[in-house]
Coordinates of C-alpha atoms and ligand atoms in Angstrom, one line a residue:
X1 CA 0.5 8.6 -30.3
X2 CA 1.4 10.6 -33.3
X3 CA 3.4 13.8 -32.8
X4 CA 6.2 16.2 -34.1
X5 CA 9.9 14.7 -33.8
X6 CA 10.3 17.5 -31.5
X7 CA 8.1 15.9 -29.1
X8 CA 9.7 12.6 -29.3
X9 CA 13.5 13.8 -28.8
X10 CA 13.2 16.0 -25.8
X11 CA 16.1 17.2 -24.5
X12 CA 16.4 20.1 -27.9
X13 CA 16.1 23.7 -27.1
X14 CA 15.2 24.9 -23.5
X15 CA 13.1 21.6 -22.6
X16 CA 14.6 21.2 -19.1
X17 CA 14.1 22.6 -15.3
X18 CA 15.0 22.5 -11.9
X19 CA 12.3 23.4 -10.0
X20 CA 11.1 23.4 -6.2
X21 CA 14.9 24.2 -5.6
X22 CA 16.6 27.3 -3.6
X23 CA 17.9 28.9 -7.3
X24 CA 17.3 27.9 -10.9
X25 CA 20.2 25.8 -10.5
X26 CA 18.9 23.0 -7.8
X27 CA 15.6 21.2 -7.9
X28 CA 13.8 18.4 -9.3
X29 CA 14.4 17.8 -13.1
X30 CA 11.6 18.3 -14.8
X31 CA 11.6 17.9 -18.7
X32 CA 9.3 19.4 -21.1
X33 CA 7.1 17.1 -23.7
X34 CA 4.2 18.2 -25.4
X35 CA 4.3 21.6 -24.2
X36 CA 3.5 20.0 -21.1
X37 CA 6.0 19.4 -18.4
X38 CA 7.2 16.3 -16.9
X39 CA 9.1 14.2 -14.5
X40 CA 12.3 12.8 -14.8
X41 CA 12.7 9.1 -13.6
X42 CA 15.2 6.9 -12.8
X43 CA 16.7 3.9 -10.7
X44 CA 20.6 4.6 -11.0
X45 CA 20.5 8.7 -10.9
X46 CA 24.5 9.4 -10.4
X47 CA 26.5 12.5 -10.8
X48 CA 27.6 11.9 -14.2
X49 CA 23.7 11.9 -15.4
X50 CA 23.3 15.4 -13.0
X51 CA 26.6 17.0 -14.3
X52 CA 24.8 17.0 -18.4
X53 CA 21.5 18.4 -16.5
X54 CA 23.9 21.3 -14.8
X55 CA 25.5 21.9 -18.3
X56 CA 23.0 21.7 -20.4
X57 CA 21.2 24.4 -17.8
X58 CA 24.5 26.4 -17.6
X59 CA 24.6 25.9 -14.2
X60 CA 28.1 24.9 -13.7
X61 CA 29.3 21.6 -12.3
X62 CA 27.3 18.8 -10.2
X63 CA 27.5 18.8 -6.8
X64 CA 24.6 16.3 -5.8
X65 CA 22.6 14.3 -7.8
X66 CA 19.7 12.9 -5.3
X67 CA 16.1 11.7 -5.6
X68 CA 12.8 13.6 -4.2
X69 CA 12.1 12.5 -0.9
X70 CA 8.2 10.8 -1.1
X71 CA 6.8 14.1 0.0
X72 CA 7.9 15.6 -3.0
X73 CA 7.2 13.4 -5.7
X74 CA 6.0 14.4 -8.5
X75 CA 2.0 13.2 -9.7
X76 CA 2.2 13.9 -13.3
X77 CA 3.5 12.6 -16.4
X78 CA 6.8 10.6 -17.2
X79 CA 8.7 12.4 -19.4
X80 CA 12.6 10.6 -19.4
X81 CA 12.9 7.1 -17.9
X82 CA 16.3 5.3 -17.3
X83 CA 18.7 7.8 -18.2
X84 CA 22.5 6.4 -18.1
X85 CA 25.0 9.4 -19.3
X86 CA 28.6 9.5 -19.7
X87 CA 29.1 12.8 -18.3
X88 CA 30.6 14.4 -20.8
X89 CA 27.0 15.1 -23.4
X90 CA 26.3 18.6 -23.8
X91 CA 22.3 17.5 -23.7
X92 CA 20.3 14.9 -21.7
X93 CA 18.8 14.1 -25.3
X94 CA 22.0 12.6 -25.6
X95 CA 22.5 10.3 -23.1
X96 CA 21.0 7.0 -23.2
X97 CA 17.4 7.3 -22.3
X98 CA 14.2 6.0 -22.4
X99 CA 10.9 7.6 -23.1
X100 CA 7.2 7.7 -23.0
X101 CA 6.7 4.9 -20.8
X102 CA 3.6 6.5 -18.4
X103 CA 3.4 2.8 -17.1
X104 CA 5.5 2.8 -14.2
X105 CA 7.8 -0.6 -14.5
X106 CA 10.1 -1.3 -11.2
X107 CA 11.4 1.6 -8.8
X108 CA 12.1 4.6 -11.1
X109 CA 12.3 7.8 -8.4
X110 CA 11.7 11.1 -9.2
X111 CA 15.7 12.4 -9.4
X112 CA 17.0 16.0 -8.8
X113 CA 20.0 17.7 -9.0
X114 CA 22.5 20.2 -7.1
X115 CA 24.6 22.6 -9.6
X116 CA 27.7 24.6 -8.2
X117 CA 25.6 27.8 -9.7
X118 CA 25.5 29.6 -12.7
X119 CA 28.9 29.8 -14.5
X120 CA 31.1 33.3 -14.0
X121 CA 30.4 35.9 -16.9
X122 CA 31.6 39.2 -17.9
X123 CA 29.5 42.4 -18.8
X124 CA 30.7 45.9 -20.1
X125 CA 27.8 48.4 -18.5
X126 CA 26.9 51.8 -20.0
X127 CA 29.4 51.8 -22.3
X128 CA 28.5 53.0 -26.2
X129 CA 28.0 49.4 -27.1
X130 CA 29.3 45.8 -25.8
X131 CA 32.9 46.3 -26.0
X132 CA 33.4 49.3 -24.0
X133 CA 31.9 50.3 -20.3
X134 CA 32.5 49.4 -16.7
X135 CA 33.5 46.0 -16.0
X136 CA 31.0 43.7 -14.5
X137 CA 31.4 40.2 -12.9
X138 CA 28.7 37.8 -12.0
X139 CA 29.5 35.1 -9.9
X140 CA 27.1 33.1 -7.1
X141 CA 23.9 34.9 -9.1
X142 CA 25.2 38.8 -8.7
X143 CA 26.8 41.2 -10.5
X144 CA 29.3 43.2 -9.4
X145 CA 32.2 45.3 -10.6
X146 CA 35.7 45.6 -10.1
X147 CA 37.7 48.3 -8.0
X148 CA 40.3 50.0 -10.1
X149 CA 43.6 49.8 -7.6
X150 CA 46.5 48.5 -10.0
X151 CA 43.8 48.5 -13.0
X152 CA 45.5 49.4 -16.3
X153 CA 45.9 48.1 -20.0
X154 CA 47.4 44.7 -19.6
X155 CA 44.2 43.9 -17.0
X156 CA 41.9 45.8 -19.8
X157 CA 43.5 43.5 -22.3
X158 CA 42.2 40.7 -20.8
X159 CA 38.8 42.0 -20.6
X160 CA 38.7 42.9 -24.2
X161 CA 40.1 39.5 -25.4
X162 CA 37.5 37.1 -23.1
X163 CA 34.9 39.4 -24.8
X164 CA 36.2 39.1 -28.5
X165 CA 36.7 42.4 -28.5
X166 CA 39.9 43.0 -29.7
X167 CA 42.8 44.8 -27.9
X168 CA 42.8 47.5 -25.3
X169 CA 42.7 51.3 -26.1
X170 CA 42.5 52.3 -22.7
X171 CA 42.2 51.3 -19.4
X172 CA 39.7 53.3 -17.5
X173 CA 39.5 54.4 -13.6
X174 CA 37.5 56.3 -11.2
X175 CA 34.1 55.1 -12.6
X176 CA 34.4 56.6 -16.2
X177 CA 31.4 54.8 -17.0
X178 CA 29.0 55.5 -14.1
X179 CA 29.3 53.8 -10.7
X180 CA 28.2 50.5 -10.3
X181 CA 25.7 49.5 -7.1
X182 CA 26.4 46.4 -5.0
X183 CA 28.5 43.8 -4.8
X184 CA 32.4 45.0 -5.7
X185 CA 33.9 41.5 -6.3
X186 CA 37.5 42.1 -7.1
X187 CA 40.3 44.1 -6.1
X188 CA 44.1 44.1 -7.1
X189 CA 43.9 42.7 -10.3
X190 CA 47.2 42.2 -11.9
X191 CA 47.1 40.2 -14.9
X192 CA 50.0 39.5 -16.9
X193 CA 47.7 40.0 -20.7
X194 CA 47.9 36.7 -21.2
X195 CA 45.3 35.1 -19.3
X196 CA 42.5 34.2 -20.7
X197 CA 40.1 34.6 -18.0
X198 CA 39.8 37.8 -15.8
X199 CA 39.3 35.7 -13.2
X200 CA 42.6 33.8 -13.5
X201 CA 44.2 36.7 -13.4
X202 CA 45.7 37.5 -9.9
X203 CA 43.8 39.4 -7.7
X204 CA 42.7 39.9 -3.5
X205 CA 39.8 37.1 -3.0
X206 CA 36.7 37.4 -4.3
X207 CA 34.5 40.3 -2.5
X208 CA 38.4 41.3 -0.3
X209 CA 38.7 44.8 -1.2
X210 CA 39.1 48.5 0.3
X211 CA 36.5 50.4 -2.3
X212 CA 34.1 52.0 -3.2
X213 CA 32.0 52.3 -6.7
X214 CA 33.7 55.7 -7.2
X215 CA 36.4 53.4 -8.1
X216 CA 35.1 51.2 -10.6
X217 CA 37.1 49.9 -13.1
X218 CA 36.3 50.0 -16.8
X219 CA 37.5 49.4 -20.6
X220 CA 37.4 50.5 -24.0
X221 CA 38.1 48.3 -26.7
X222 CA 39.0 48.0 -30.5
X223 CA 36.6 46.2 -32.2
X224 CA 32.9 46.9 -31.3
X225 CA 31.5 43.9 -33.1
X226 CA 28.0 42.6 -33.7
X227 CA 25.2 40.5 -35.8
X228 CA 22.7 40.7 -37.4
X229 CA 19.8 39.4 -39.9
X230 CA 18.1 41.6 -42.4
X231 CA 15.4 41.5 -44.9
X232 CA 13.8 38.7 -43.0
X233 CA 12.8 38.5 -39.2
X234 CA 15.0 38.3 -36.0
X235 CA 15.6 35.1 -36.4
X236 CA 16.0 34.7 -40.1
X237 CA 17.6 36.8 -42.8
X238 CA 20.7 37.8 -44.5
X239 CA 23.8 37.8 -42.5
X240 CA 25.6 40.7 -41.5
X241 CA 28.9 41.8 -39.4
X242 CA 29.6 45.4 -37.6
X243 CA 33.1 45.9 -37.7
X244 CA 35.6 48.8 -38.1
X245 CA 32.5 51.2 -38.5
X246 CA 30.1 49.9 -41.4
X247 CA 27.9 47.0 -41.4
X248 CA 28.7 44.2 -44.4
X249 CA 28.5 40.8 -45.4
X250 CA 29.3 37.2 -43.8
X251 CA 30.2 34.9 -47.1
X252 CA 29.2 31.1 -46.7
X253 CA 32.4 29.4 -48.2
X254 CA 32.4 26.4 -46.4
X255 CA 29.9 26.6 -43.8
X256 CA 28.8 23.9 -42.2
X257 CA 25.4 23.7 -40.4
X258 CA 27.3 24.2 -37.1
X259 CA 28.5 27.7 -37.8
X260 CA 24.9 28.6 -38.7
X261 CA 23.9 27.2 -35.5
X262 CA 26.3 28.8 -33.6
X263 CA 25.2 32.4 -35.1
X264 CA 21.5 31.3 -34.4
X265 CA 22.5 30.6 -31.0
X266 CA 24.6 34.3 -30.5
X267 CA 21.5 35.9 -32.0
X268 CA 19.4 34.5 -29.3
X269 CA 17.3 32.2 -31.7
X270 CA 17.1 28.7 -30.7
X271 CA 19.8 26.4 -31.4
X272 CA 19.7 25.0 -34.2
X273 CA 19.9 26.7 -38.0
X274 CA 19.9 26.3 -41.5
X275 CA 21.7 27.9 -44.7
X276 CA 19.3 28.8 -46.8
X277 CA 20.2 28.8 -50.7
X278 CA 17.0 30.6 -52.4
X279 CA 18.7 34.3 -51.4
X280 CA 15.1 35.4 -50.6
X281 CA 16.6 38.1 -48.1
X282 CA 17.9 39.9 -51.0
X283 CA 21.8 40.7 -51.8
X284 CA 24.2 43.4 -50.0
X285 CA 26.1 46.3 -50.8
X286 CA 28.7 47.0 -48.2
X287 CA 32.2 45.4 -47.3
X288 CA 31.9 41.8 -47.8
X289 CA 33.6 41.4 -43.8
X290 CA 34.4 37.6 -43.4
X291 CA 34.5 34.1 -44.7
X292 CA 35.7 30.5 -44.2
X293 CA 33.8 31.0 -40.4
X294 CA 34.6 27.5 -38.9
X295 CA 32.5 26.8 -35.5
X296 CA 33.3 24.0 -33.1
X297 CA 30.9 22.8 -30.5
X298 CA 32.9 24.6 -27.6
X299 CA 31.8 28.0 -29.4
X300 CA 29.0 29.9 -28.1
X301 CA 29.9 33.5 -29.8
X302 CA 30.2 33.7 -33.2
X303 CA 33.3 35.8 -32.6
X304 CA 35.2 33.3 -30.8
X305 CA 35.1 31.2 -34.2
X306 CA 38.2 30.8 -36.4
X307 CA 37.8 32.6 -40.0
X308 CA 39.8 34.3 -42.5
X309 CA 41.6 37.8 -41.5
X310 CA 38.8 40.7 -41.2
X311 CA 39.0 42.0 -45.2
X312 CA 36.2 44.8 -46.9
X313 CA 36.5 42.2 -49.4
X314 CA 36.2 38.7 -48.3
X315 CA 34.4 37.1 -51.3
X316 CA 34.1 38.5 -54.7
X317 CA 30.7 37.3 -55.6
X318 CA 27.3 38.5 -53.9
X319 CA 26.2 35.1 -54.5
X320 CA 28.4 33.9 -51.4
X321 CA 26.7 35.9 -48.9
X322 CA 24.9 33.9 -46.1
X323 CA 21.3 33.9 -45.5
X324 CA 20.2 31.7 -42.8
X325 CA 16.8 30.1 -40.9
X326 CA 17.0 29.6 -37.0
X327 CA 14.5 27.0 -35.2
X328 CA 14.3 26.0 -32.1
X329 CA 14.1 22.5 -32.1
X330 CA 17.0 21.3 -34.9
X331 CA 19.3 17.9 -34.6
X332 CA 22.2 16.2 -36.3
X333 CA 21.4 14.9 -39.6
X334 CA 23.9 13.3 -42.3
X335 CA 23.7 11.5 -45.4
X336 CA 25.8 8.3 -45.9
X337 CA 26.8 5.3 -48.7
X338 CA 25.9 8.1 -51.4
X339 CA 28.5 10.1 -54.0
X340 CA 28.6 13.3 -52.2
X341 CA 27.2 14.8 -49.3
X342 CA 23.9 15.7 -51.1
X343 CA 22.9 12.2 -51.2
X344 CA 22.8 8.8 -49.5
X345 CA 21.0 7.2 -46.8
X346 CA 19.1 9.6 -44.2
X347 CA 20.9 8.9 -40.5
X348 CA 19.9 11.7 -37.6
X349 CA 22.0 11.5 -34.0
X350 CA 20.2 10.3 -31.3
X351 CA 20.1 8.8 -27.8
X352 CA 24.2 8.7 -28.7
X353 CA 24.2 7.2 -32.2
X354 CA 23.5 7.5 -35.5
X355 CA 20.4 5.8 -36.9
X356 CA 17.9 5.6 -39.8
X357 CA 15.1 6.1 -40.9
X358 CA 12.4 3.8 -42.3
X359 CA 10.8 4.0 -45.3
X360 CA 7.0 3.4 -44.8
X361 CA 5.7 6.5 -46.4
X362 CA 8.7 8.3 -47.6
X363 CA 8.2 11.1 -50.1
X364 CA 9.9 13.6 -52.3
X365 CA 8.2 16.1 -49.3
X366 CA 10.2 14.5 -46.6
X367 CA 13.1 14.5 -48.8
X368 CA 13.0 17.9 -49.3
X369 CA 12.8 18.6 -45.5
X370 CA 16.0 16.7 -45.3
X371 CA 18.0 18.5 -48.4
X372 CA 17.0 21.8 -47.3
X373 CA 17.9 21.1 -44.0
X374 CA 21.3 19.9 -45.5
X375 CA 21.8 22.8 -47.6
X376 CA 21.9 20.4 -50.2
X377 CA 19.2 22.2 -52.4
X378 CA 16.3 20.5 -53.5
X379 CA 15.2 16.9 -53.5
X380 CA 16.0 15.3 -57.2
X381 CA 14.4 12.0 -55.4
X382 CA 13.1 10.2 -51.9
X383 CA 14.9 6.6 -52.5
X384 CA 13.8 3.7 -50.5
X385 CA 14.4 -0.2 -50.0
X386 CA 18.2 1.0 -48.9
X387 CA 18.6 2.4 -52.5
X388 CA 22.1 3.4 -51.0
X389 CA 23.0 0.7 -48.7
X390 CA 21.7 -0.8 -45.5
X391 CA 22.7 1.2 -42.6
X392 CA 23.8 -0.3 -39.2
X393 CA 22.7 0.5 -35.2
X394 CA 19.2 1.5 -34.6
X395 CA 16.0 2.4 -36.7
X396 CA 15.0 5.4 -35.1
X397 CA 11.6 6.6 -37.0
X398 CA 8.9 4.6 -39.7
X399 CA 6.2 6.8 -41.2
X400 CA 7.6 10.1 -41.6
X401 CA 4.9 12.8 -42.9
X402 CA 6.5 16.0 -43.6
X403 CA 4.2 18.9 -45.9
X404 CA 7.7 19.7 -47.5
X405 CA 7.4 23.2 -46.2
X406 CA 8.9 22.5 -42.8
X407 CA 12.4 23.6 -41.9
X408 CA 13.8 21.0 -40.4
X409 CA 12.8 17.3 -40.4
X410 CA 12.6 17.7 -36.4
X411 CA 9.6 19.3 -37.4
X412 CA 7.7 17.1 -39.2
X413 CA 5.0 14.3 -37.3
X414 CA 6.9 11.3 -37.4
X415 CA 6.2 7.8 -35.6
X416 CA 9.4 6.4 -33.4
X417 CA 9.6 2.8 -34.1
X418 CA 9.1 0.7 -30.8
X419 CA 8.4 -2.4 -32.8
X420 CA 10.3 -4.2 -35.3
X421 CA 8.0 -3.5 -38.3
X422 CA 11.1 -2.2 -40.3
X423 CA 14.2 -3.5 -40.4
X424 CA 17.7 -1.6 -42.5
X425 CA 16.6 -3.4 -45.8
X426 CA 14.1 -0.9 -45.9
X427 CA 16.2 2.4 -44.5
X428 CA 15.1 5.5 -46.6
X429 CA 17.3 7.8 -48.8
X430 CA 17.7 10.9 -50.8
X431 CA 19.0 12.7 -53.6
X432 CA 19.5 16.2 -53.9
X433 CA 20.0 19.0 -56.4
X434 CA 23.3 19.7 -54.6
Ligands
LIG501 C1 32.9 10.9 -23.2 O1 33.3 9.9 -22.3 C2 33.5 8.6 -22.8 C3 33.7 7.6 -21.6 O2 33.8 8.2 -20.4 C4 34.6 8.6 -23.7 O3 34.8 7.3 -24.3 C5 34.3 9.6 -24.8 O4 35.4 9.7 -25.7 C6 34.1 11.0 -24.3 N1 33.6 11.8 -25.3 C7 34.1 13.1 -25.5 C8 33.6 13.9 -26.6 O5 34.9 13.6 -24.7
LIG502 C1 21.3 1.9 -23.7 O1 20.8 1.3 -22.6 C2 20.3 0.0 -22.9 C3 19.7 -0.6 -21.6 O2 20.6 -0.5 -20.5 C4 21.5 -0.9 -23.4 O3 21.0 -2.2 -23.7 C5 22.1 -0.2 -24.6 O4 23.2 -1.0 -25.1 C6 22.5 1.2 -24.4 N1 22.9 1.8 -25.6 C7 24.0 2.5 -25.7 C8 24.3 3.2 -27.0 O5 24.8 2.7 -24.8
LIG503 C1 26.6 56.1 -17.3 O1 27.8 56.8 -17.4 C2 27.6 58.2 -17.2 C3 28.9 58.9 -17.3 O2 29.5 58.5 -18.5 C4 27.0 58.5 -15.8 O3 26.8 59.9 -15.6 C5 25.8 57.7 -15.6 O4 25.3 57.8 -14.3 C6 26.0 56.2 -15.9 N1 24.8 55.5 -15.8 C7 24.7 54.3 -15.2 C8 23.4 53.6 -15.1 O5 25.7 53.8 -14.7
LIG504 C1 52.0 42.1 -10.4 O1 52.6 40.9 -10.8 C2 54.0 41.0 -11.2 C3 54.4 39.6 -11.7 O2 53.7 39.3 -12.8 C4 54.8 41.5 -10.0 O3 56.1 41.6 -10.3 C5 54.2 42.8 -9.4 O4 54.8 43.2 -8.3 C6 52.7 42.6 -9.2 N1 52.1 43.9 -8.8 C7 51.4 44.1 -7.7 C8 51.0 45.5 -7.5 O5 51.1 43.2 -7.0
LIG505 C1 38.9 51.0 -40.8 O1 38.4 52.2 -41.3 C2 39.4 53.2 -41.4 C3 38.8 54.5 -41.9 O2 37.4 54.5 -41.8 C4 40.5 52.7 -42.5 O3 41.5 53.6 -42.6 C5 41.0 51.4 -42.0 O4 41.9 50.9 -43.0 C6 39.9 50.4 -41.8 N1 40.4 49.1 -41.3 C7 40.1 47.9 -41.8 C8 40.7 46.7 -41.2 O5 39.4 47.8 -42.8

């Protein structure tokens, strides 16, 4: 079977349910290949392998990983055999798995899983924009607000921090913003300002409370700040910042593909992303906001990212600004053995290591998947025969065949090597413009 690499590294994107459970959060796993969706197998299911499933769903912590009673087994195809996690992946892709095995081999079971629920969050309602309105809560699948006994700016601080909105202007009461319907989940809320979490602030239990929505609390804070892309699409364009009034600039000093991911990921578009270096979506002429954004994995706002002080001018050259590309379906890939970090031998993450790549077929065209997807340019060269070293662990793909024009090499049809027609004499390389 030939297919994209997407296809052959589920796991990327939103490939995974629960279904035939009470919420989103509980059901069979059910993984998505092909387009088509399949079942999840396995002989050792434990909690360590449901806690990545609840994660990777955002559905909190496991609290039962089981498998489907015979009635409710599944008929269809075998996505994910064998799947032994640590606990600690952020994706079942990245626990150790096997794959595309239809033939059944011993007692796999159709597993499932029990998540505590989706994890708490925090809204601002009918407020001008995100950082001001009436505070809402959701917590065991419904929103709710917050009564506004003992509510003032050290509580609002809070609120405006978790939110990465800046500091408090004012702490509002008596349902400034509208009253809320529902659930009205806290009361008494006393924080010191230094919490982190409105909910580890100190407070009656959740739902206690003597209110009613004429009550509801609310916030206005500091910085209203948001994203966007222009001159492209939604999910592809020049980068730009609202803050202190005026849309401007985000300049790429530094940024690694992470950061792009993690704006792709804010801006609702997949997550995975790529700087693009052509300046296609044109150049800006506002503030040049911020630069030196440095992402970690534990980010999923762009605004919770460290970066240089807010400044109108963070770069001095137009040239800096950022234009990215979002796709859905993106993975880890690094050069290694070669000057710089434009060139070397092609190694992509996988199943929990690195690996390489074989060279049956390699081309300048796949190259240039790779360098573009490195922000390396273009492809100078597509080396093989280990041109920059033989590379250790696992072979994870022979007979690459990208057009060139593909974003990302996860992309491009591709071959997985189950046999051992390649070994790392022959791992594949490139070299690019830089
Ligand atoms: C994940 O867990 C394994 C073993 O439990 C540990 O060796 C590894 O360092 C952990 N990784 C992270 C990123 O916490
Ligand atoms: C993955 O599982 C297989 C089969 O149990 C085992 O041989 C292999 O060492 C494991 N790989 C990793 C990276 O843990
Ligand atoms: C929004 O707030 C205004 C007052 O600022 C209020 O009159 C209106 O009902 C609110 N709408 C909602 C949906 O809460
Ligand atoms: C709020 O907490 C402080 C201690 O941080 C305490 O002194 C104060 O009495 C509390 N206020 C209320 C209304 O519970
Ligand atoms: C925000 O804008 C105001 C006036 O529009 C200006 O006085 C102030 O210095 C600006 N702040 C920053 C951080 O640029």
């Amino acid at each position: 079977t030939w297919g994209t690499l997407c296809d052959y590294l589920p796991g990327l994107a939103e490939s995974l349910r629960l279904s035939g459970g009470e919420s989103r959060c509980a059901g069979r796993v059910e993984i998505s290949l092909h387009g088509v969706w399949s079942r999840v197998l396995d002989d050792n299911w434990d909690i360590r392998d449901a806690h990545v499933v609840c994660t990777q769903l955002q559905c909190g912590t496991a609290e039962k990983a089981y498998y489907l009673p015979k009635s409710e087994r599944g008929t269809g195809l075998v996505g994910l055999r064998s799947v032994q996690c640590t606990g600690n992946e952020t994706q079942l892709m990245l626990c150790n798995t096997s794959y595309y095995q239809t033939v059944p081999t011993g007692v796999s079971e159709d597993v499932g899983v029990i998540c505590s629920g989706e994890s708490l969050q925090m809204r601002l309602v009918n407020g001008t924009n995100r950082c001001a309105g009436r505070v809402e809560l959701y917590h065991h699948g419904i929103w709710g607000t917050i009564c506004d006994d003992n509510w003032d700016l050290s509580d609002a601080n809070v609120v405006c921090k978790q939110l990465g909105c800046g500091h408090a202007i004012e702490a509002f009461v008596s349902a400034h913003y509208g009253e809320g319907s529902g659930q009205i989940w806290l009361d008494d809320v006393n924080c010191t300002g230094a919490e982190s979490d409105l909910w580890a602030c100190p407070s009656r239990a959740w739902g206690h409370h003597n209110c009613q929505h004429k009550e509801d609390a609310g916030v206005l804070c500091s910085d209203f700040l948001a994203l966007r892309l222009v001159n492209g699409n939604d999910c592809a364009g020049r980068v730009e910042v609202f803050y202190n009034g005026t849309w401007g600039s985000v300049c790429s000093n530094r940024m690694s593909l992470l950061t792009a991911a993690t704006m792709c990921k804010h801006l609702g578009c997949g997550d995975g992303g790529g700087i693009a270096t052509d300046f296609k979506y044109g150049r800006g002429s506002g503030p040049t906001w911020l630069d030196h954004i440095e992402c970690t994995e534990e980010h999923s706002s762009l605004w919770q990212c460290q970066s240089d002080p807010w400044d109108p001018q963070s770069c001095s050259n137009r040239a800096e600004e950022t234009h990215i590309t979002c796709t859905e379906c993106f993975g880890p890939l690094r050069v290694m053995g070669g000057e710089d970090e434009c060139s070397g031998r092609v190694e992509m993450w996988h199943q929990g290591s690195w690996g390489t790549i074989c060279d049956d077929t390699w081309d300048v065209a796949d190259a240039s998947v790779v360098c573009r997807q490195l922000g390396c340019g273009s492809a100078v060269s597509a080396l093989s025969e280990a041109a920059f070293g033989e590379g250790t662990g696992p072979i994870w793909l022979e007979k690459v065949h990208c057009k060139g024009t593909e974003l990302s090499l996860w992309d491009c049809p591709a071959k997985p090597l189950f046999g051992k027609n390649c070994d790392h004499k022959e791992d594949a390389a490139v070299n690019c413009s830089g």
